[in-house]
């Protein structure tokens, strides 16, 4: 199943990398504080949103920093996504 | 009785599927956390809403993800519906 | 006495039907949870409301679903009415 | 002393009628719950209010229903008035 | 020292009259509940305020009723003034 | 180091005068309630601020009254300044 | 990795200088109250932000004072940055 965001919404997927301590113990990503970095999975069409013309500036595949507490977590086919408004994306990581 | 939404409102019906555990016990959908996925039952005409022109982008029959806590629950003829504003619909599931 | 609503306001009257249990006991409508369905009694002229042009889309006699907690209860000649803004009417029942 | 309201403000005076019980005891209006019905005493000129053009739709002498908790109580020459914005007047009683 | 208000601000001075009880005891105005009546001391130029054109409708010397809790108390040369926005002035007393 | 305010911001410096009691005891200004009078140290260029054109009406060197609780205290080179928006300046003292 | 801010956002890096007491003890910057002075690391393109045209007035390398509690802390490659909206930058230090 594919999520097609509406308006200025963007579907993100958090980058949860495993982490290996110096002594070799693997700490799964989940146990760490939720990172604010995520990958753009799908981008809404923009256009008229709440009476204001919005142009989309992010593209699928980009790594972005998004605002803490923003967005809605959605679980689809056992994968967790975050749907945010483009305005909650603070910066692109290059 | 049929619900005809006004303005940018959309009538949704939650998809509540029964779930069978591995050992064969059926857990009725109600006992699970309320899903945010729903089917579009009726779509308002859009137009001038709160001084802003709104165009409708969802269609009857689509599966959508809507914002948690959004909308009003309405019981009509023993069926429960949720009436949300289109802006509370985050994405369409394809 | 007649209520003539101003601007985008609409006068509603709740539909409070008696209910007879299977064993024949009549439960007066009042004891049930307040329904959100009401009949449109009078409709304001619309026009410029709070700096925005509002067109009225409901008509006297229609059954409507209105937003919980919205509006002001008014008692006139021992009849109770609810005065809501048209935007608090979610859908028309047909 | 006369109150001349500014902008979209309206000066109201609550209708406090005495009430006689069946047994003939007079209950002064004050002891009852504050009614929301009032008489229009003076009407502001309307015009540009908070950047929006406001046209006045009520007239001195009309009986109106106004929004609970709205407005400011003012005591002038031992008479109590309520000054509300026109938008807090819900309906005219005819 | 003179206060010259900016934008749509108005400098007011509360009218605090002494009060003599029937038995001749003078109750200084201060001990009574703060009245909402005040004299206009200085009026700002109006003009563009917060992106909206404001025209001033009060004049120095007028007695006005202003909104409870509005404005900022300022003590200049041992005199206390209240600086309010014109929109917090409800009515002129004539 | 010099503070150059952005947009409609204004840099203020509180006037903290020592005070001598009748009996000759000097009460340093700091121990009194924070005064709302300050000197204008630097004025932003105005222009487009939050989508609204702002014209600056205060000048360096003026004594002004500013809104209690407004602004941000900043310590630069052991001097304390307050940076406020021009809209938080209520009046100029002449 | 490089942070490219979107819209009217600006990436800042706090100036955390070590401090040496008179007796020669070094107090690392971290232990002091968080300063509000920071260096501009990257500046968004401005343009249409929330329906309003925003022009950027800060440049990479400038020292700025930003609003307390504003912005989002982001840790990239073990360096901590603050991403603020340009409107949260109060003044440039020259």
XYZ file of C-alpha atoms in Angstrom:
658
model
C 0.000 0.000 0.000
C 1.257 3.471 -0.932
C 0.608 6.742 0.948
C -0.213 9.707 -1.312
C -0.058 12.870 0.837
C -2.560 15.698 0.302
C -1.740 19.414 -0.032
C 1.508 20.487 1.624
C 1.977 17.222 3.487
C 5.100 15.079 3.287
C 5.515 11.404 4.264
C 8.759 10.744 6.158
C 10.491 7.609 7.391
C 12.868 7.895 10.326
C 16.428 6.732 9.821
C 16.913 4.219 12.602
C 20.417 2.879 12.399
C 21.747 0.231 14.729
C 24.652 1.403 16.806
C 27.566 -0.674 17.934
C 29.320 0.341 21.148
C 33.112 0.237 21.348
C 32.895 -3.038 23.202
C 30.857 -4.473 20.386
C 27.397 -4.478 21.928
C 24.719 -3.560 19.426
C 22.175 -1.012 20.679
C 19.149 -1.131 18.440
C 18.131 2.310 17.141
C 14.773 2.189 18.924
C 16.295 2.511 22.369
C 17.865 5.861 21.592
C 16.103 9.185 21.770
C 13.956 9.623 18.690
C 16.093 11.282 16.032
C 14.715 14.193 14.064
C 16.352 13.083 10.855
C 14.190 11.297 8.325
C 13.982 10.341 4.672
C 11.344 11.863 2.417
C 9.121 9.030 1.136
C 6.345 10.976 -0.621
C 5.576 14.635 -1.233
C 2.130 16.227 -1.563
C 1.261 18.312 -4.642
C 1.242 21.643 -2.718
C -1.096 24.188 -4.294
C -3.790 26.061 -2.352
C -3.490 25.076 1.316
C -5.623 26.916 3.850
C -6.095 29.792 1.406
C -2.351 30.139 0.715
C -0.416 28.982 -2.339
C 2.272 26.513 -1.229
C 5.168 25.390 -3.419
C 6.903 22.162 -2.440
C 10.686 22.369 -1.901
C 11.552 18.813 -0.875
C 11.959 15.712 -3.019
C 11.581 11.998 -2.419
C 14.820 10.465 -1.147
C 16.178 13.586 0.584
C 17.354 13.386 4.173
C 15.638 16.109 6.213
C 15.548 17.494 9.755
C 11.981 17.964 10.969
C 10.485 19.746 13.920
C 10.235 17.768 17.150
C 6.625 16.922 18.155
C 5.392 17.733 14.616
C 3.407 15.395 12.447
C 1.333 12.262 12.851
C 2.734 8.752 13.189
C 1.047 6.266 10.881
C 1.617 2.513 10.709
C 1.048 0.982 7.284
C 1.940 -2.669 6.535
C 4.032 -2.833 9.742
C 6.156 0.123 8.665
C 5.931 3.346 10.654
C 5.784 6.673 8.843
C 5.476 10.293 9.949
C 3.256 12.640 7.969
C 4.270 16.290 8.466
C 3.435 19.585 6.808
C 6.339 20.862 4.672
C 6.605 23.819 7.065
C 7.656 21.376 9.806
C 10.724 20.424 7.782
C 13.528 22.672 9.010
C 16.429 21.773 6.757
C 17.711 19.358 4.164
C 20.883 17.366 4.971
C 23.372 17.310 2.146
C -30.828 8.363 5.875
C -27.964 9.968 3.956
C -25.406 12.493 5.299
C -24.664 15.376 2.902
C -21.604 17.237 4.254
C -21.406 21.044 4.011
C -18.432 23.073 2.734
C -15.061 21.326 3.036
C -16.367 18.534 5.240
C -15.961 14.842 4.474
C -17.906 11.895 5.948
C -15.652 8.942 6.808
C -16.312 5.405 7.997
C -13.582 3.602 9.925
C -12.334 0.321 8.576
C -12.808 -2.053 11.485
C -11.609 -5.474 10.497
C -11.823 -8.461 12.786
C -8.505 -9.981 13.637
C -7.793 -13.623 14.260
C -4.877 -14.498 16.527
C -2.553 -17.362 15.614
C -4.351 -19.618 18.070
C -7.621 -18.816 16.327
C -9.200 -16.422 18.819
C -11.064 -13.615 17.095
C -10.350 -10.139 18.498
C -13.071 -7.798 17.339
C -11.691 -4.615 15.761
C -13.215 -2.421 18.468
C -10.838 -3.638 21.132
C -7.779 -2.435 19.246
C -6.487 1.100 19.281
C -8.671 3.222 17.027
C -7.133 3.094 13.556
C -6.705 6.297 11.595
C -7.602 4.691 8.304
C -11.099 5.229 6.989
C -13.183 5.094 3.856
C -14.584 8.262 2.298
C -18.402 7.991 2.352
C -19.426 11.494 1.231
C -17.571 14.660 0.203
C -18.777 18.256 0.687
C -18.958 20.645 -2.280
C -15.976 22.764 -1.145
C -16.221 26.364 -2.311
C -15.923 29.398 -0.011
C -15.111 28.117 3.480
C -14.261 30.652 6.186
C -13.429 33.238 3.510
C -11.097 30.882 1.606
C -11.794 29.016 -1.631
C -11.432 25.269 -1.000
C -11.172 22.646 -3.745
C -11.961 19.063 -2.777
C -9.265 16.455 -3.515
C -10.819 13.262 -2.158
C -13.471 11.040 -3.700
C -16.078 8.670 -2.301
C -14.663 5.161 -1.863
C -11.035 6.198 -1.276
C -9.126 4.857 1.737
C -7.597 7.765 3.648
C -5.423 8.431 6.692
C -6.889 11.178 8.872
C -5.536 13.187 11.739
C -5.912 11.670 15.208
C -8.408 13.549 17.436
C -9.881 15.340 14.390
C -13.538 15.347 13.463
C -16.871 14.608 15.079
C -18.312 11.142 15.617
C -21.921 10.843 14.479
C -24.230 7.836 14.857
C -26.859 7.528 12.138
C -29.124 4.421 11.860
C -26.779 2.496 14.212
C -23.770 3.160 11.978
C -20.956 5.349 13.286
C -19.392 7.957 11.014
C -16.668 10.584 11.454
C -17.142 14.007 9.875
C -13.804 15.757 9.315
C -12.625 18.814 7.406
C -10.678 17.861 4.269
C -7.609 19.477 5.840
C -7.667 16.755 8.516
C -7.132 14.113 5.850
C -3.378 13.547 5.650
C -2.991 11.096 2.810
C -4.792 8.752 0.454
C -3.898 5.036 0.586
C -3.390 3.498 -2.835
C -42.151 35.551 19.603
C -39.909 34.814 16.610
C -36.081 34.603 16.562
C -34.483 36.335 13.559
C -30.792 35.293 13.475
C -28.103 37.802 12.482
C -25.277 37.229 9.959
C -24.311 33.589 9.475
C -26.292 32.341 12.469
C -28.871 29.572 12.312
C -31.618 28.769 14.864
C -31.966 25.017 15.497
C -34.417 22.914 17.475
C -33.282 19.517 18.724
C -35.275 16.507 17.656
C -36.214 14.859 20.949
C -38.219 11.735 20.193
C -39.640 9.521 22.903
C -38.325 6.014 22.871
C -40.223 2.878 23.836
C -38.226 -0.069 25.176
C -39.063 -3.600 24.075
C -40.935 -4.161 27.323
C -43.029 -1.099 26.615
C -41.453 1.413 29.013
C -41.276 4.883 27.515
C -37.905 6.620 28.007
C -38.391 10.319 27.423
C -35.853 11.766 24.983
C -34.369 14.045 27.631
C -32.756 11.201 29.565
C -30.662 10.135 26.598
C -27.375 11.663 25.598
C -28.024 14.949 23.821
C -28.376 14.155 20.130
C -26.523 16.288 17.590
C -29.368 16.167 15.118
C -31.646 19.171 14.917
C -34.156 20.901 12.697
C -33.370 24.258 11.105
C -35.916 26.803 12.426
C -34.517 30.065 11.055
C -31.521 31.050 8.909
C -29.597 34.344 9.061
C -29.088 36.452 5.924
C -25.365 35.669 5.617
C -23.438 38.462 3.935
C -20.308 40.108 5.400
C -19.460 38.274 8.633
C -16.200 39.142 10.396
C -14.825 40.612 7.163
C -15.691 37.530 5.091
C -18.567 37.067 2.645
C -20.739 34.146 3.826
C -23.377 32.424 1.673
C -26.024 30.413 3.507
C -26.422 26.765 2.449
C -29.123 25.510 4.803
C -32.879 26.029 4.652
C -35.659 26.093 7.229
C -37.061 22.595 7.853
C -33.866 20.673 7.046
C -32.540 18.076 9.475
C -28.881 18.791 10.217
C -25.963 17.382 12.228
C -24.201 20.102 14.211
C -20.923 20.241 16.053
C -20.991 19.077 19.679
C -20.471 21.925 22.198
C -21.190 24.548 19.494
C -23.790 27.245 19.797
C -25.828 28.936 22.511
C -28.949 27.497 24.115
C -31.810 29.993 24.273
C -35.205 29.521 25.918
C -38.029 31.489 24.291
C -41.691 30.985 25.345
C -40.725 27.727 27.137
C -39.197 26.269 23.981
C -35.457 25.634 23.870
C -33.477 26.555 20.775
C -29.792 26.400 19.828
C -28.275 29.257 17.871
C -25.170 28.156 15.947
C -22.987 29.635 13.231
C -23.556 27.933 9.874
C -19.953 26.705 10.043
C -20.941 24.569 13.067
C -23.391 22.626 10.917
C -21.494 19.585 9.644
C -23.976 17.892 7.332
C -27.574 17.805 6.176
C -29.549 14.565 6.707
C -31.521 13.496 3.655
C -25.337 60.895 30.976
C -25.525 59.141 27.604
C -23.319 56.278 26.353
C -22.178 56.658 22.735
C -20.636 53.328 21.649
C -17.566 53.268 19.372
C -17.106 51.141 16.231
C -19.208 47.971 16.145
C -20.235 48.183 19.794
C -23.828 48.115 21.009
C -25.184 49.232 24.405
C -27.791 46.815 25.804
C -30.079 46.880 28.835
C -31.293 43.590 30.253
C -35.017 43.072 30.475
C -35.584 42.231 34.134
C -39.286 41.610 34.658
C -40.771 40.822 38.068
C -42.420 37.453 38.280
C -45.442 36.564 40.374
C -45.804 32.957 41.578
C -49.190 31.262 41.526
C -49.582 31.910 45.235
C -48.966 35.575 44.654
C -45.373 35.911 45.881
C -43.382 38.334 43.764
C -39.897 37.047 42.808
C -37.808 39.996 41.705
C -36.123 39.435 38.351
C -32.669 39.635 39.907
C -32.982 36.291 41.692
C -33.488 34.388 38.456
C -30.684 33.221 36.202
C -29.411 36.121 34.128
C -31.485 36.217 30.961
C -29.758 36.675 27.631
C -32.485 38.877 26.275
C -31.868 42.612 26.246
C -33.029 45.847 24.674
C -30.760 47.785 22.323
C -30.100 51.206 23.909
C -27.450 52.629 21.565
C -25.672 51.414 18.436
C -22.126 52.309 17.326
C -21.464 53.752 13.874
C -19.794 50.580 12.518
C -17.248 51.337 9.807
C -13.627 50.092 9.849
C -13.225 47.880 12.912
C -9.957 45.975 13.331
C -9.244 46.352 9.610
C -12.669 45.044 8.554
C -15.648 47.050 7.301
C -18.623 46.433 9.640
C -22.223 47.340 8.824
C -24.624 47.652 11.756
C -27.783 45.505 11.590
C -29.497 46.300 14.889
C -31.532 49.366 15.863
C -32.290 51.106 19.134
C -35.382 49.624 20.812
C -35.017 46.105 19.395
C -35.149 43.091 21.709
C -32.097 40.893 21.076
C -30.546 37.627 22.262
C -26.849 38.038 23.009
C -24.049 35.591 23.649
C -23.608 34.427 27.245
C -20.397 35.766 28.893
C -19.985 38.384 26.120
C -19.604 42.062 26.736
C -18.729 44.388 29.601
C -21.092 45.436 32.364
C -21.086 49.183 32.969
C -22.942 51.092 35.692
C -23.899 54.643 34.737
C -26.148 56.793 36.995
C -27.174 53.661 38.947
C -28.388 51.898 35.796
C -26.534 48.812 34.591
C -25.770 48.373 30.908
C -23.938 45.759 28.865
C -21.688 46.869 26.020
C -21.217 44.109 23.437
C -19.789 43.872 19.934
C -22.541 43.468 17.320
C -21.093 40.033 16.549
C -22.120 38.927 20.072
C -25.771 39.568 19.225
C -27.163 36.249 18.000
C -30.718 37.097 16.977
C -33.424 39.730 17.083
C -36.716 38.834 18.820
C -39.791 39.845 16.837
C 6.738 65.395 31.321
C 4.204 64.669 28.590
C 3.173 61.243 27.243
C 2.846 61.103 23.443
C 1.120 57.789 22.567
C 2.187 55.823 19.480
C -0.113 54.344 16.810
C -3.667 53.637 18.005
C -2.848 54.124 21.681
C -4.705 56.492 23.978
C -3.569 57.857 27.357
C -6.368 57.858 29.962
C -6.666 59.195 33.502
C -9.197 57.593 35.831
C -11.818 59.844 37.345
C -11.436 59.242 41.086
C -13.988 61.352 42.925
C -14.206 61.444 46.707
C -17.480 60.222 48.103
C -19.225 61.514 51.204
C -21.489 59.094 53.095
C -24.804 60.307 54.506
C -23.234 60.596 57.954
C -20.543 62.818 56.521
C -17.612 60.417 56.384
C -15.476 60.945 53.314
C -14.525 57.722 51.525
C -11.575 58.459 49.271
C -12.127 57.239 45.698
C -9.237 54.812 45.938
C -11.062 52.477 48.312
C -13.894 51.826 45.881
C -13.776 49.295 43.085
C -11.752 50.632 40.184
C -14.148 52.524 37.927
C -13.971 51.988 34.195
C -14.622 55.611 33.417
C -11.666 57.781 32.487
C -10.722 61.014 30.800
C -8.808 61.030 27.526
C -5.451 62.777 28.135
C -3.647 62.141 24.841
C -4.498 60.381 21.575
C -2.050 58.616 19.240
C -1.883 59.519 15.544
C -3.514 56.274 14.359
C -2.369 55.290 10.866
C -0.957 51.851 9.967
C -1.145 49.690 13.087
C -0.267 45.994 12.774
C -0.884 46.169 9.022
C -4.323 47.794 9.395
C -5.239 51.446 8.837
C -6.693 52.858 12.090
C -8.595 56.131 12.311
C -8.836 57.726 15.761
C -12.361 58.487 17.025
C -11.695 59.906 20.502
C -10.508 63.380 21.482
C -8.598 64.776 24.447
C -10.956 65.738 27.268
C -13.671 63.188 26.497
C -15.010 60.924 29.241
C -14.858 57.306 28.088
C -15.726 53.805 29.291
C -12.856 51.388 28.695
C -12.563 47.626 28.845
C -11.782 46.118 32.252
C -8.269 44.591 32.482
C -7.180 46.429 29.306
C -4.169 48.671 29.059
C -0.999 49.352 30.984
C -0.765 51.467 34.129
C 2.044 54.009 33.993
C 3.190 56.369 36.761
C 4.696 59.627 35.528
C 5.558 62.472 37.941
C 3.445 60.808 40.670
C 0.346 60.767 38.471
C -1.059 57.424 37.339
C -2.193 56.974 33.744
C -3.591 54.076 31.746
C -2.430 53.566 28.166
C -4.973 51.585 26.132
C -5.503 50.785 22.473
C -8.434 52.735 21.017
C -10.189 49.401 20.481
C -10.336 48.973 24.282
C -12.474 52.100 24.556
C -16.085 50.900 24.497
C -18.076 54.131 24.544
C -17.911 57.885 25.022
C -19.962 59.408 27.870
C -21.889 62.505 26.830
C 30.108 45.769 20.326
C 27.032 47.366 18.772
C 23.524 45.859 18.513
C 21.854 46.403 15.136
C 18.156 45.422 15.511
C 16.356 43.626 12.676
C 12.929 44.521 11.242
C 10.654 46.400 13.626
C 12.830 45.772 16.662
C 14.136 48.487 18.961
C 17.014 48.268 21.473
C 16.197 49.975 24.784
C 18.207 50.741 27.911
C 16.355 51.170 31.190
C 16.787 54.437 33.022
C 17.883 53.387 36.488
C 18.339 56.512 38.555
C 19.498 56.436 42.145
C 16.978 57.800 44.563
C 17.748 59.735 47.735
C 15.231 59.562 50.586
C 14.403 62.693 52.581
C 16.708 61.548 55.357
C 19.510 61.255 52.825
C 19.689 57.500 52.373
C 20.439 56.529 48.779
C 18.248 53.722 47.440
C 19.928 52.285 44.360
C 17.573 52.091 41.369
C 17.881 48.317 41.166
C 15.943 47.735 44.377
C 12.831 49.449 43.094
C 10.194 47.823 40.948
C 11.429 47.619 37.362
C 10.450 50.868 35.682
C 8.864 50.789 32.247
C 10.691 53.868 31.077
C 13.720 53.400 28.855
C 15.959 55.173 26.379
C 15.972 54.180 22.726
C 19.503 52.954 21.858
C 18.997 51.589 18.339
C 16.083 51.316 15.941
C 15.531 48.598 13.328
C 14.940 49.509 9.666
C 11.244 48.520 9.703
C 10.027 47.389 6.286
C 8.202 44.092 5.646
C 7.703 42.389 9.009
C 5.601 39.237 9.134
C 3.970 40.177 5.809
C 3.079 43.700 6.977
C 4.829 46.972 6.072
C 6.072 48.623 9.282
C 7.244 52.247 9.492
C 9.419 53.157 12.459
C 8.213 56.053 14.637
C 10.867 56.195 17.368
C 14.346 57.664 17.236
C 17.575 56.981 19.098
C 17.797 59.021 22.291
C 14.044 59.237 22.951
C 12.633 58.321 26.348
C 9.813 55.804 25.910
C 7.287 53.841 27.956
C 7.201 50.177 26.943
C 4.834 47.343 27.689
C 5.496 45.368 30.871
C 6.729 41.792 30.225
C 7.546 42.656 26.595
C 10.886 42.105 24.965
C 14.049 40.137 25.594
C 16.782 41.107 28.032
C 20.251 40.905 26.506
C 23.585 41.439 28.238
C 26.346 42.781 26.002
C 29.726 43.899 27.420
C 28.245 43.948 30.944
C 25.473 46.345 29.929
C 21.883 45.123 29.979
C 19.574 45.995 27.097
C 15.961 45.194 26.248
C 15.051 44.384 22.649
C 11.348 45.015 21.967
C 9.140 45.233 18.897
C 8.131 48.818 18.139
C 4.528 47.795 18.831
C 5.512 47.194 22.485
C 6.434 50.855 22.848
C 3.333 52.580 24.192
C 4.319 56.235 24.272
C 7.188 58.684 23.952
C 7.975 60.903 26.985
C 8.520 64.537 26.059
C 27.079 16.652 6.317
C 25.694 20.123 5.573
C 22.367 21.595 6.756
C 20.476 23.533 4.072
C 17.635 25.434 5.806
C 14.233 25.768 4.115
C 12.215 28.978 3.719
C 12.960 31.662 6.314
C 14.976 29.354 8.538
C 18.513 30.060 9.707
C 21.061 27.610 11.144
C 22.949 29.028 14.132
C 25.874 27.802 16.216
C 26.211 29.060 19.768
C 29.413 30.812 20.706
C 30.621 28.868 23.711
C 33.837 30.420 24.928
C 35.802 29.016 27.802
C 36.121 31.377 30.684
C 39.062 31.714 33.004
C 38.450 32.976 36.555
C 40.865 35.465 38.113
C 42.509 32.639 40.036
C 43.091 30.814 36.791
C 40.399 28.143 36.970
C 38.863 27.467 33.575
C 35.054 27.253 33.602
C 33.953 25.524 30.437
C 31.286 27.479 28.536
C 28.726 24.715 28.940
C 28.301 25.301 32.659
C 27.146 28.869 32.198
C 23.623 29.933 31.414
C 22.923 29.378 27.734
C 23.952 32.528 25.887
C 21.668 33.991 23.270
C 24.515 34.969 21.007
C 25.267 32.745 18.046
C 26.976 32.635 14.697
C 24.973 32.312 11.488
C 26.005 29.053 9.787
C 23.464 28.823 6.957
C 20.579 30.969 5.737
C 17.399 29.744 4.019
C 16.348 31.176 0.644
C 13.362 33.111 2.072
C 10.583 33.550 -0.482
C 6.936 32.623 0.160
C 6.659 31.447 3.776
C 3.208 30.763 5.181
C 1.644 32.897 2.439
C 3.964 35.861 3.113
C 6.978 36.983 1.091
C 10.057 36.918 3.339
C 13.377 38.572 2.476
C 16.448 37.349 4.329
C 18.482 39.990 6.177
C 21.223 37.936 7.807
C 24.375 36.483 6.272
C 26.574 33.520 7.076
C 29.288 34.436 9.577
C 27.364 37.201 11.365
C 27.084 37.187 15.143
C 23.424 37.502 16.140
C 21.233 37.713 19.236
C 18.280 35.336 19.020
C 15.122 34.970 21.029
C 15.320 32.803 24.148
C 13.359 29.509 23.850
C 13.158 29.911 20.058
C 14.276 27.322 17.567
C 15.099 23.653 17.502
C 18.353 22.118 18.680
C 19.815 19.665 16.178
C 22.893 17.488 16.597
C 24.722 16.688 13.365
C 28.105 14.897 13.366
C 28.510 15.630 17.101
C 28.084 19.364 16.579
C 25.014 21.071 18.021
C 23.137 23.624 15.943
C 20.013 25.708 16.491
C 17.584 26.192 13.619
C 15.468 29.329 14.072
C 13.131 31.358 11.919
C 14.722 34.657 10.845
C 12.009 36.440 12.856
C 13.531 34.943 16.031
C 16.780 36.791 15.358
C 16.526 40.052 17.284
C 19.694 41.882 16.336
C 23.065 41.586 14.641
C 26.192 42.239 16.751
C 28.713 44.488 15.048
